[in-house]
Coordinates of N, CA, C and O in Angstrom, one line a residue:
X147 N 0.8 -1.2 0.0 CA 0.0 0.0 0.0 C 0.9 1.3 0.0 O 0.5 2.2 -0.7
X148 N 2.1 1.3 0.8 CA 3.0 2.4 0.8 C 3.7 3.0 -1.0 O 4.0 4.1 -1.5
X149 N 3.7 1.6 -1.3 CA 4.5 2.0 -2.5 C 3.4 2.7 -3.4 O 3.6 3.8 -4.0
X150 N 2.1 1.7 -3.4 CA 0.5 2.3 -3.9 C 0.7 4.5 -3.8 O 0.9 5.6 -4.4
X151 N 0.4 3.9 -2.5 CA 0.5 5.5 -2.2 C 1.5 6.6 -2.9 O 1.5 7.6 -3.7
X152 N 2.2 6.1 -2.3 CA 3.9 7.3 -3.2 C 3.6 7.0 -4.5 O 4.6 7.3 -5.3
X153 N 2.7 6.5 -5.0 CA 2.8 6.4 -6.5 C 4.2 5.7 -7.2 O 4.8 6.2 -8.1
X154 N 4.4 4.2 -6.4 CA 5.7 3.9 -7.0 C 5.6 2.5 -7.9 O 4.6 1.7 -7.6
X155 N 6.2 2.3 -8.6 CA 6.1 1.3 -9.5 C 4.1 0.4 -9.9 O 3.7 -0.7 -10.2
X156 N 3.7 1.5 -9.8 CA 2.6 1.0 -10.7 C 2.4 1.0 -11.9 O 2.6 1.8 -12.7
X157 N 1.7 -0.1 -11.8 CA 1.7 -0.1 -13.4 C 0.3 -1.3 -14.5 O 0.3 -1.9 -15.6
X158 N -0.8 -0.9 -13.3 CA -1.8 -0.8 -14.0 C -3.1 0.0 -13.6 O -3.6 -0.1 -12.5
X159 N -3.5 0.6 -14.2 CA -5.0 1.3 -14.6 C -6.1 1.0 -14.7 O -6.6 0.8 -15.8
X160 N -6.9 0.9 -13.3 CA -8.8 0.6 -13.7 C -9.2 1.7 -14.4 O -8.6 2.8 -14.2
X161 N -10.0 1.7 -15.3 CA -10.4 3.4 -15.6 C -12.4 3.2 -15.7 O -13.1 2.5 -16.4
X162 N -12.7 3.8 -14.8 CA -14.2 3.1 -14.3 C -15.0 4.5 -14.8 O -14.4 5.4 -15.5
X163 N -16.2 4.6 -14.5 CA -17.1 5.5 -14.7 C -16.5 6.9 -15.2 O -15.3 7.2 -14.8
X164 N -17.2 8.1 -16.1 CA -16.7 9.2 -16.3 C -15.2 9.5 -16.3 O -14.6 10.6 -16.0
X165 N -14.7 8.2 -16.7 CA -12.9 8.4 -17.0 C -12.1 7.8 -16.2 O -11.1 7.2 -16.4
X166 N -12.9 8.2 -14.7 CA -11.7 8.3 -13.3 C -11.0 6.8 -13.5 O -11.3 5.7 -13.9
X167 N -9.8 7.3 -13.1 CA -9.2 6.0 -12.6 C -8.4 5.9 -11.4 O -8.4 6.8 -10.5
X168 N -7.6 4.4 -11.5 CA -7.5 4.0 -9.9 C -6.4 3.3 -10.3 O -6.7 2.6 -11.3
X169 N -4.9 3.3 -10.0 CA -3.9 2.8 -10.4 C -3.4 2.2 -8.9 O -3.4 2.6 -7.8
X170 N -2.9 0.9 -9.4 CA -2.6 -0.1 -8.6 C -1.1 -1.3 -9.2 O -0.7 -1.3 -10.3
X171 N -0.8 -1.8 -8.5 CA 0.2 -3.1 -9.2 C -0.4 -4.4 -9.5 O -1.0 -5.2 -8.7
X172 N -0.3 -4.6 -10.6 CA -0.8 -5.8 -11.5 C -0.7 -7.1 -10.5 O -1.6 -7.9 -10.4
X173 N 0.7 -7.2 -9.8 CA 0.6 -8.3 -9.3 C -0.1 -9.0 -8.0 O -0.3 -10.1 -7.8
X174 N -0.3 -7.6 -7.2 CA -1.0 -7.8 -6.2 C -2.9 -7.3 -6.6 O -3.5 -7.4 -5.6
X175 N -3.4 -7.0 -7.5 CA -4.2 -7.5 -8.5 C -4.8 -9.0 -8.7 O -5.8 -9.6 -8.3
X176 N -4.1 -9.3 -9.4 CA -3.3 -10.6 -10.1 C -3.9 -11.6 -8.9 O -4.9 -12.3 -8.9
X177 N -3.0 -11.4 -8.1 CA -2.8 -12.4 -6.6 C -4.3 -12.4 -6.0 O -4.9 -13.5 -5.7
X178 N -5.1 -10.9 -5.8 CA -6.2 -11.1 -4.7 C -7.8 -10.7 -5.8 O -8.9 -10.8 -5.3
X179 N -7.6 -10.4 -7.1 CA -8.5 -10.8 -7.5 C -9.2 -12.0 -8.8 O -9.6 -11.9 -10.0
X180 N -9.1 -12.9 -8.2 CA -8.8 -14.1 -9.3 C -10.0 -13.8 -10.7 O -9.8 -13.9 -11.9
X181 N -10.7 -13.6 -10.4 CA -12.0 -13.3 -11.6 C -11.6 -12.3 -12.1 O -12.6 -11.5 -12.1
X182 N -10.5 -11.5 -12.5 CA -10.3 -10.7 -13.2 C -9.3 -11.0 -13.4 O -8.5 -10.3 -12.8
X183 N -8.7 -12.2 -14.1 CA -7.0 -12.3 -14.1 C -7.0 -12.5 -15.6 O -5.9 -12.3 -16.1
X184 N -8.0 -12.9 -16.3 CA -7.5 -12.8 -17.4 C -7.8 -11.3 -18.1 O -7.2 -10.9 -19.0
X185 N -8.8 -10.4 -17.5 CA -8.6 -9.0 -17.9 C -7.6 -8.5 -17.6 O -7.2 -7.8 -18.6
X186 N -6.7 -8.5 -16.5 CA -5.3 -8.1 -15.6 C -4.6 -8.2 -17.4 O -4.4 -7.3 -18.2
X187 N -4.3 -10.0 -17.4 CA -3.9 -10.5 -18.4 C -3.8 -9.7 -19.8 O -2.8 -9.2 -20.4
X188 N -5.3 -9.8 -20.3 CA -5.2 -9.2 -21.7 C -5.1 -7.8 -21.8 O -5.1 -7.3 -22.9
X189 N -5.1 -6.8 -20.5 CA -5.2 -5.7 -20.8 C -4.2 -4.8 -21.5 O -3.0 -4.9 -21.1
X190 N -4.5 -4.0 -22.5 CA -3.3 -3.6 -23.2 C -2.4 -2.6 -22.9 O -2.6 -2.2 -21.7
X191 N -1.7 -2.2 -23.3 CA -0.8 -1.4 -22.8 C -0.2 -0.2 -23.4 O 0.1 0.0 -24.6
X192 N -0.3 0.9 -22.2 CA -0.6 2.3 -23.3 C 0.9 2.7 -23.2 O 1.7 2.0 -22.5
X193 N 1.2 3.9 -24.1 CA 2.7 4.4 -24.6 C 3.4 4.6 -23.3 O 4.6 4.7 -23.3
X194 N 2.7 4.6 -22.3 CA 3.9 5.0 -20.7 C 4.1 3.3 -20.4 O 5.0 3.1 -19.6
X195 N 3.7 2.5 -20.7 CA 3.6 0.8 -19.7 C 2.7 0.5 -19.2 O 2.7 -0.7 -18.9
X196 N 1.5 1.4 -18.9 CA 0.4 0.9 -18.0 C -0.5 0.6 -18.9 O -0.8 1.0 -20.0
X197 N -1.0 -0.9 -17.7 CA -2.1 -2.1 -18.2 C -2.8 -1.1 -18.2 O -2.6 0.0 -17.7
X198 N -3.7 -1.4 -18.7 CA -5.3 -0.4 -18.1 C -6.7 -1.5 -18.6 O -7.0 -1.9 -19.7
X199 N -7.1 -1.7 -17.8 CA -8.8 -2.3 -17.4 C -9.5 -1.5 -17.5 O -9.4 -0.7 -16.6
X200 N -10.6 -1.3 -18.4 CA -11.8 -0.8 -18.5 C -13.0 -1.1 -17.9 O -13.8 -1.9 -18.5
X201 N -13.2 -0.5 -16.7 CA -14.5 -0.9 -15.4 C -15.4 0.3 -15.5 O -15.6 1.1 -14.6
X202 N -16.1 0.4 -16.9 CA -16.6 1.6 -17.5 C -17.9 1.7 -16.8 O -18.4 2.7 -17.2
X203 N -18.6 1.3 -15.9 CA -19.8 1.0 -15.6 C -20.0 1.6 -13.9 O -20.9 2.1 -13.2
X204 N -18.7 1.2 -13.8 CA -18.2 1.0 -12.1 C -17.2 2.7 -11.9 O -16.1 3.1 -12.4
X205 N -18.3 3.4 -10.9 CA -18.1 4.7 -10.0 C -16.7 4.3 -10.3 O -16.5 3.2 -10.7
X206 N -15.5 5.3 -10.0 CA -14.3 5.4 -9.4 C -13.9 5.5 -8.2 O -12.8 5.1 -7.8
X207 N -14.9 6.0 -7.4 CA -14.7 5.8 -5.7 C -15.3 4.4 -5.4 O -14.8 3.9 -4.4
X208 N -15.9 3.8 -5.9 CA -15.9 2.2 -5.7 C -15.1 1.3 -6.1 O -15.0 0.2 -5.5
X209 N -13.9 1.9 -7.5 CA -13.2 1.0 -7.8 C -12.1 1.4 -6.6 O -11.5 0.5 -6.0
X210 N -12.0 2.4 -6.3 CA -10.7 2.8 -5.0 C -10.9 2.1 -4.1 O -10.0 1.4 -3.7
X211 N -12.6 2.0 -3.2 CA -12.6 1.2 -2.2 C -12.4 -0.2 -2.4 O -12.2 -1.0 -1.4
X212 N -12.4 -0.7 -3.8 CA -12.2 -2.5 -3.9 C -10.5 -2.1 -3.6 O -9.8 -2.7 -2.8
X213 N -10.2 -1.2 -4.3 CA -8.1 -1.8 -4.4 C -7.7 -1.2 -3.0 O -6.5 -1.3 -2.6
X214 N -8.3 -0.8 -2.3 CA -7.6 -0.4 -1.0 C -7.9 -1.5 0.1 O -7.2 -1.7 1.1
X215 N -9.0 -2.1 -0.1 CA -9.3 -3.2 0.2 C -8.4 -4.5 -0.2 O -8.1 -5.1 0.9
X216 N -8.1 -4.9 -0.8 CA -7.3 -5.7 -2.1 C -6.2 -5.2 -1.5 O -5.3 -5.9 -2.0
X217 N -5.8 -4.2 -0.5 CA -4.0 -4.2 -0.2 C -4.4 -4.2 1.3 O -3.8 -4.9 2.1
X218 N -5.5 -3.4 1.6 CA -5.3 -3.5 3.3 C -6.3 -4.1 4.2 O -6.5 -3.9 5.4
X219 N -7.2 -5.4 3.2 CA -8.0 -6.1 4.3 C -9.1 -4.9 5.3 O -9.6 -5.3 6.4
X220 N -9.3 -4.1 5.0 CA -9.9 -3.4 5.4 C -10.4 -2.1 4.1 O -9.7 -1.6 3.2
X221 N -12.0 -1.8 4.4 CA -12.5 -0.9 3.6 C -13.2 0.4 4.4 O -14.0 0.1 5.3
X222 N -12.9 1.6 4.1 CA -13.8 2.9 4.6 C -14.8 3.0 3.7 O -14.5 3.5 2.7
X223 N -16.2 2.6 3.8 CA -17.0 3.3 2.3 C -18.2 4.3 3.1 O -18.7 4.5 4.2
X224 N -18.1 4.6 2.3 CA -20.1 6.1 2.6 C -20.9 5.4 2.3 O -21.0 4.8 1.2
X225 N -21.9 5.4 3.4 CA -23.3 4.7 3.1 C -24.1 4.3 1.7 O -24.7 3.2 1.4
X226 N -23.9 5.5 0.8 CA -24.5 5.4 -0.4 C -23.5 4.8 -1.7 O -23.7 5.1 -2.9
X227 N -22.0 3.9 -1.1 CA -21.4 3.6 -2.1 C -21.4 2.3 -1.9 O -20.8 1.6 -2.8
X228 N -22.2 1.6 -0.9 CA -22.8 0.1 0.0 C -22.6 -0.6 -1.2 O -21.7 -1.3 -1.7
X229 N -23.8 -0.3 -1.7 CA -24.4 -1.1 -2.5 C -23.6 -1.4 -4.1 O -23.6 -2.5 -4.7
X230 N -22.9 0.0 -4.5 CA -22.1 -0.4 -5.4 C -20.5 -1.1 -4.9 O -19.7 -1.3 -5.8
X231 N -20.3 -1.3 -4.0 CA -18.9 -1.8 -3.2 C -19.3 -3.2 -3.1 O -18.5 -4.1 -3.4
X232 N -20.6 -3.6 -2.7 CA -21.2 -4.7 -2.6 C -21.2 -5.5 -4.0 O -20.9 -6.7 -3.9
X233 N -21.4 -4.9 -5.2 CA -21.8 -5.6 -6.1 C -20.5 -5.6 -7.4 O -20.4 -6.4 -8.4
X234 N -19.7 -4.4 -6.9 CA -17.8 -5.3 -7.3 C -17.9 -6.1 -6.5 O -18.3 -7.1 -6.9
X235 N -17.6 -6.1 -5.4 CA -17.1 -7.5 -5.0 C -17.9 -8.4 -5.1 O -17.5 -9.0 -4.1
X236 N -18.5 -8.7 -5.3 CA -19.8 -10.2 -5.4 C -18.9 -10.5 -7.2 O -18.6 -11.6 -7.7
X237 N -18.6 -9.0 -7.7 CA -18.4 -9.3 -9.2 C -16.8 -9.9 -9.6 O -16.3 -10.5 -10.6
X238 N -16.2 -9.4 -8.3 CA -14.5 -9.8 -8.3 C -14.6 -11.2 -7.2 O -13.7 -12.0 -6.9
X239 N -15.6 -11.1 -6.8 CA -15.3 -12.8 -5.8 C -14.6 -12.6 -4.6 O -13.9 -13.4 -4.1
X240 N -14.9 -11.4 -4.2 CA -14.0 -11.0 -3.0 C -14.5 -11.4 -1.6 O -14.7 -10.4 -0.9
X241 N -14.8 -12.6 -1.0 CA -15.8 -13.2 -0.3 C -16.0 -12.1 1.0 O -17.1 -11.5 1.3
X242 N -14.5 -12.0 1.6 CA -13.8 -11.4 2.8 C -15.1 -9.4 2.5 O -16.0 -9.0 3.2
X243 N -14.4 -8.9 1.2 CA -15.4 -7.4 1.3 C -17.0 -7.3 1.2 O -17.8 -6.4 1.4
X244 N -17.2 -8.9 0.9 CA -18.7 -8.7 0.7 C -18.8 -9.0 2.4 O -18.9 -7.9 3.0
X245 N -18.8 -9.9 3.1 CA -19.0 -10.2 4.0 C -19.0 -8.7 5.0 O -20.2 -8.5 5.4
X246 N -18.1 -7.7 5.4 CA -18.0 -6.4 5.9 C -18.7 -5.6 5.6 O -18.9 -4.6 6.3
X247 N -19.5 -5.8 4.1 CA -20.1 -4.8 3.1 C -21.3 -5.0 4.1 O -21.7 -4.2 4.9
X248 N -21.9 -6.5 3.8 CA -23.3 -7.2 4.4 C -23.4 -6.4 5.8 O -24.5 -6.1 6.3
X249 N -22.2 -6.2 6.4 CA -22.7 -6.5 7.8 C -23.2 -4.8 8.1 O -24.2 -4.6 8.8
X250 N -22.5 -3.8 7.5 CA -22.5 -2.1 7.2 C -24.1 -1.9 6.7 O -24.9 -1.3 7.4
X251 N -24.5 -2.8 5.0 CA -25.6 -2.9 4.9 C -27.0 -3.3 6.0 O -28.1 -2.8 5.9
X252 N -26.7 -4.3 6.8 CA -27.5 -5.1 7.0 C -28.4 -3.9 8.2 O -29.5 -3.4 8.2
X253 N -26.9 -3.7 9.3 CA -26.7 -2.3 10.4 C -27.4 -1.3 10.1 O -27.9 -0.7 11.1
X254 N -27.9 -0.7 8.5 CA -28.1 0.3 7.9 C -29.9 0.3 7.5 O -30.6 1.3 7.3
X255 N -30.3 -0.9 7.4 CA -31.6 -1.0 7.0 C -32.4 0.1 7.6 O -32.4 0.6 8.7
X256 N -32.9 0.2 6.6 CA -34.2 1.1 7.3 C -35.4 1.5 5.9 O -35.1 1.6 4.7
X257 N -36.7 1.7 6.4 CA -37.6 2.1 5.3 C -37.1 2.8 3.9 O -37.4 2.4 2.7
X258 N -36.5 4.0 4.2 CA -36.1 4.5 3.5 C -34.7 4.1 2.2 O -34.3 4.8 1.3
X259 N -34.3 2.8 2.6 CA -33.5 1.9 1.9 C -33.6 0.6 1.5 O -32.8 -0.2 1.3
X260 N -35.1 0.5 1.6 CA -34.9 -1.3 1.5 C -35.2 -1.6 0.1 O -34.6 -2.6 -0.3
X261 N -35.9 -0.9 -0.7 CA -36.1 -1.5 -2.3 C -35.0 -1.2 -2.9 O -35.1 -1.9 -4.0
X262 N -33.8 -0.5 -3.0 CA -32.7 -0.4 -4.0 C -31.8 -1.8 -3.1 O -31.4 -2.8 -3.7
X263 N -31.6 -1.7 -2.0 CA -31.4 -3.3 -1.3 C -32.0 -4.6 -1.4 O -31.3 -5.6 -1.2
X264 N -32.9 -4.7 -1.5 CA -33.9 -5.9 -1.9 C -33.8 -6.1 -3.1 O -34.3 -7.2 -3.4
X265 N -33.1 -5.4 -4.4 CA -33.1 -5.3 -5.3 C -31.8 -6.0 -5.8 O -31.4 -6.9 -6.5
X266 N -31.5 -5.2 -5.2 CA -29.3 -5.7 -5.5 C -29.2 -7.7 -4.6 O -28.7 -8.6 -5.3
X267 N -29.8 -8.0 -3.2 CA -29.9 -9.1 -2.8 C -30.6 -9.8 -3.7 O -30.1 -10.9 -3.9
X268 N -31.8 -9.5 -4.6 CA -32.7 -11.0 -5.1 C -31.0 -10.8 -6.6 O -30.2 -11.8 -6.6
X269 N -30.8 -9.9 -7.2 CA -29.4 -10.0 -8.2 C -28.3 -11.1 -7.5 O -28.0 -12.2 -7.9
X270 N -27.8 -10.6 -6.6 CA -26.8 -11.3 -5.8 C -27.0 -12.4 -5.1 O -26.0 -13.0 -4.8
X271 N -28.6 -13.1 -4.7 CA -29.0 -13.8 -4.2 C -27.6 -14.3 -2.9 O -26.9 -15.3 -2.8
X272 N -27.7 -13.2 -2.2 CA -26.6 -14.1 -0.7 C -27.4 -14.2 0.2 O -28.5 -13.6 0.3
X273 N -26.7 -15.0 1.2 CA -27.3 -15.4 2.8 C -28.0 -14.3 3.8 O -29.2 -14.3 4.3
X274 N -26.9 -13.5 3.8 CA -26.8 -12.6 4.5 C -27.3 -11.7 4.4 O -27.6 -11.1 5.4
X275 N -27.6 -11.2 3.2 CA -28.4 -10.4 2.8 C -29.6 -10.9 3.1 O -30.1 -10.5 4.1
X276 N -30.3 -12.1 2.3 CA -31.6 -12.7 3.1 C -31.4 -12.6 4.4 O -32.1 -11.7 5.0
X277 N -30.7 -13.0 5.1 CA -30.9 -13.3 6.7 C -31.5 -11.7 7.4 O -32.4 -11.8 8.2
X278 N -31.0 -10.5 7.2 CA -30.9 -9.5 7.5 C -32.2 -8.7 7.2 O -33.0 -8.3 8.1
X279 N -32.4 -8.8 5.7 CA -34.3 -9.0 5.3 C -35.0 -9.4 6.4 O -35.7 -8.8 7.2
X280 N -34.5 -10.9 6.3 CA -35.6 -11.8 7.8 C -35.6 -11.1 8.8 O -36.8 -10.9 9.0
X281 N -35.0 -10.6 9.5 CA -35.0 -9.6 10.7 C -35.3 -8.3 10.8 O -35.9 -7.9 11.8
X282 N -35.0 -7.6 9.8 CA -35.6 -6.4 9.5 C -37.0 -6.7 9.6 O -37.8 -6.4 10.5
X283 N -37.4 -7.5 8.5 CA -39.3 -7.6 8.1 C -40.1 -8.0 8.9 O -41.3 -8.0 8.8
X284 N -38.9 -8.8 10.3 CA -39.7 -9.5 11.4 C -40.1 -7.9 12.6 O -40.9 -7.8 13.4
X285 N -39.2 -7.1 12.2 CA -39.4 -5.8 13.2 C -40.1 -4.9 12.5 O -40.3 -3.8 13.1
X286 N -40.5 -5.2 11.7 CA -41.5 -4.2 10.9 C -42.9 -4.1 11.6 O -43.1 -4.9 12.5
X287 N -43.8 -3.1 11.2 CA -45.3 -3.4 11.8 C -46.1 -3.7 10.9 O -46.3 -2.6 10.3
X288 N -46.8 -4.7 10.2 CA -47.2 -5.3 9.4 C -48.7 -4.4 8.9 O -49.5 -4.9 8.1
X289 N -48.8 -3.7 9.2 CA -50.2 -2.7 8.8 C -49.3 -1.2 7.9 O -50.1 -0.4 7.5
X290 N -48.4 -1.1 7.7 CA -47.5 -0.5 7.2 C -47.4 -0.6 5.3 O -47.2 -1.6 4.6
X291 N -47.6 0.8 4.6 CA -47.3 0.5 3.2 C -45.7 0.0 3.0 O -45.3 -0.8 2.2
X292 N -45.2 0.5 3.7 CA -43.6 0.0 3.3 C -43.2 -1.8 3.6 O -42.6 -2.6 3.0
X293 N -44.0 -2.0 4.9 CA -44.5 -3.7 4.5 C -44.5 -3.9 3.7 O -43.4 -4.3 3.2
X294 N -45.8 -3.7 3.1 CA -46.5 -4.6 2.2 C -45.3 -4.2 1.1 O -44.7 -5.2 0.7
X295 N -44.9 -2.9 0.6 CA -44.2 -3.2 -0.7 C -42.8 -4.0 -0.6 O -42.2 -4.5 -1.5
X296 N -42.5 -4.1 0.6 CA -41.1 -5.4 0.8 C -41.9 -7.0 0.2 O -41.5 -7.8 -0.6
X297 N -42.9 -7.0 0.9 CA -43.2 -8.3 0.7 C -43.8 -8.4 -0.8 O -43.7 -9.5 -1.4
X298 N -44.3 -7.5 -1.3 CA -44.5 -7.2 -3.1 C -43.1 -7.4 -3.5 O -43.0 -8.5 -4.1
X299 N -42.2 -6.9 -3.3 CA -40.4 -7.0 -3.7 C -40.0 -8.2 -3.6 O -39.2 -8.7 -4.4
X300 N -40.4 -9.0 -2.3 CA -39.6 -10.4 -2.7 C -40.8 -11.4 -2.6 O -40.7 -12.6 -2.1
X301 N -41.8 -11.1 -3.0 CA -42.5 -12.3 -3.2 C -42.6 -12.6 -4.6 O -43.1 -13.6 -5.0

C-alpha cells in the first residue's frame, strides 16, 4: 500500500465510470483478485507501460474502495457507495469485502432503503443479505405500506 500510495512502480490502470481511474500493481491484482485475471492478463498497454482495465460501468470511488481493500483487508466506504462496493465485489469474488459490506448494509436498514437493497440481494442472491431482510421484516409493523411493498419485492 506504501508503494500504492507514493505512487511507486505502478503499473496498472482501472479506468471506471466518467474516465476516473485507480492505479494499482498488476501483481498484487493478479494475486487477490482471481475473476479478473484474465482482464489483468489481456489488458493492453498504453505508450507509458500501464495495463489499463476498463471498469466503464463502475463509480471510481468504488473501484478505490475495492483496491484499498485488495492491499489492506480493510474498507472505509459512505453509506450510499454500499451497494455499489457490494456488487464489485460479489463481481471480483472477494468473499472477505462482501461479507464487511453485508454487515455495514444489513446495520443500515431502514424504510427509506430497502427497495434499491432488496433489489441488488434478489441480483446477488446471498445469505446474508436474506438473513438481515428476515430480521428487519420480522421488526416491521405489518399494517404499514412500506410492509407490504417489501413483501410485493420479494414475493
Amino acid at each position: 500500500q506504501r508503494l500504492r500510495q507514493r505512487g511507486q512502480l505502478l503499473d496498472i490502470t482501472l479506468t471506471g465510470a466518467n474516465g476516473g481511474k485507480v492505479s494499482a500493481h498488476r501483481t498484487v491484482l493478479f494475486a487477490r483478485l482471481p475473476s479478473l485475471q484474465e482482464r489483468i492478463l489481456a489488458a493492453p498497454l498504453s505508450q507509458d507501460g500501464l495495463a489499463n482495465v476498463d471498469m466503464l460501468t463502475i463509480p471510481e470511488e468504488t473501484l478505490e474502495v475495492v483496491v484499498k481493500y485488495v492491499y489492506m483487508d480493510t474498507a472505509a466506504m459512505e453509506q450510499d457507495a454500499l451497494l455499489s462496493v457490494l456488487m464489485l465485489a460479489s463481481l471480483c469474488g472477494v468473499d472477505s469485502l462482501i461479507d464487511q459490506t453485508l454487515v455495514k448494509i444489513v446495520n443500515k436498514l431502514s424504510n427509506d432503503n430497502i427497495e434499491p437493497i432488496i433489489e441488488v440481494a434478489q441480483d446477488l442472491q446471498h445469505k446474508g443479505l436474506d438473513d438481515g431482510f428476515v430480521n428487519f421484516i420480522l421488526q416491521m409493523d405489518k399494517e404499514t405500506e412500506v410492509f407490504k411493498r417489501v413483501i410485493k419485492l420479494i414475493s
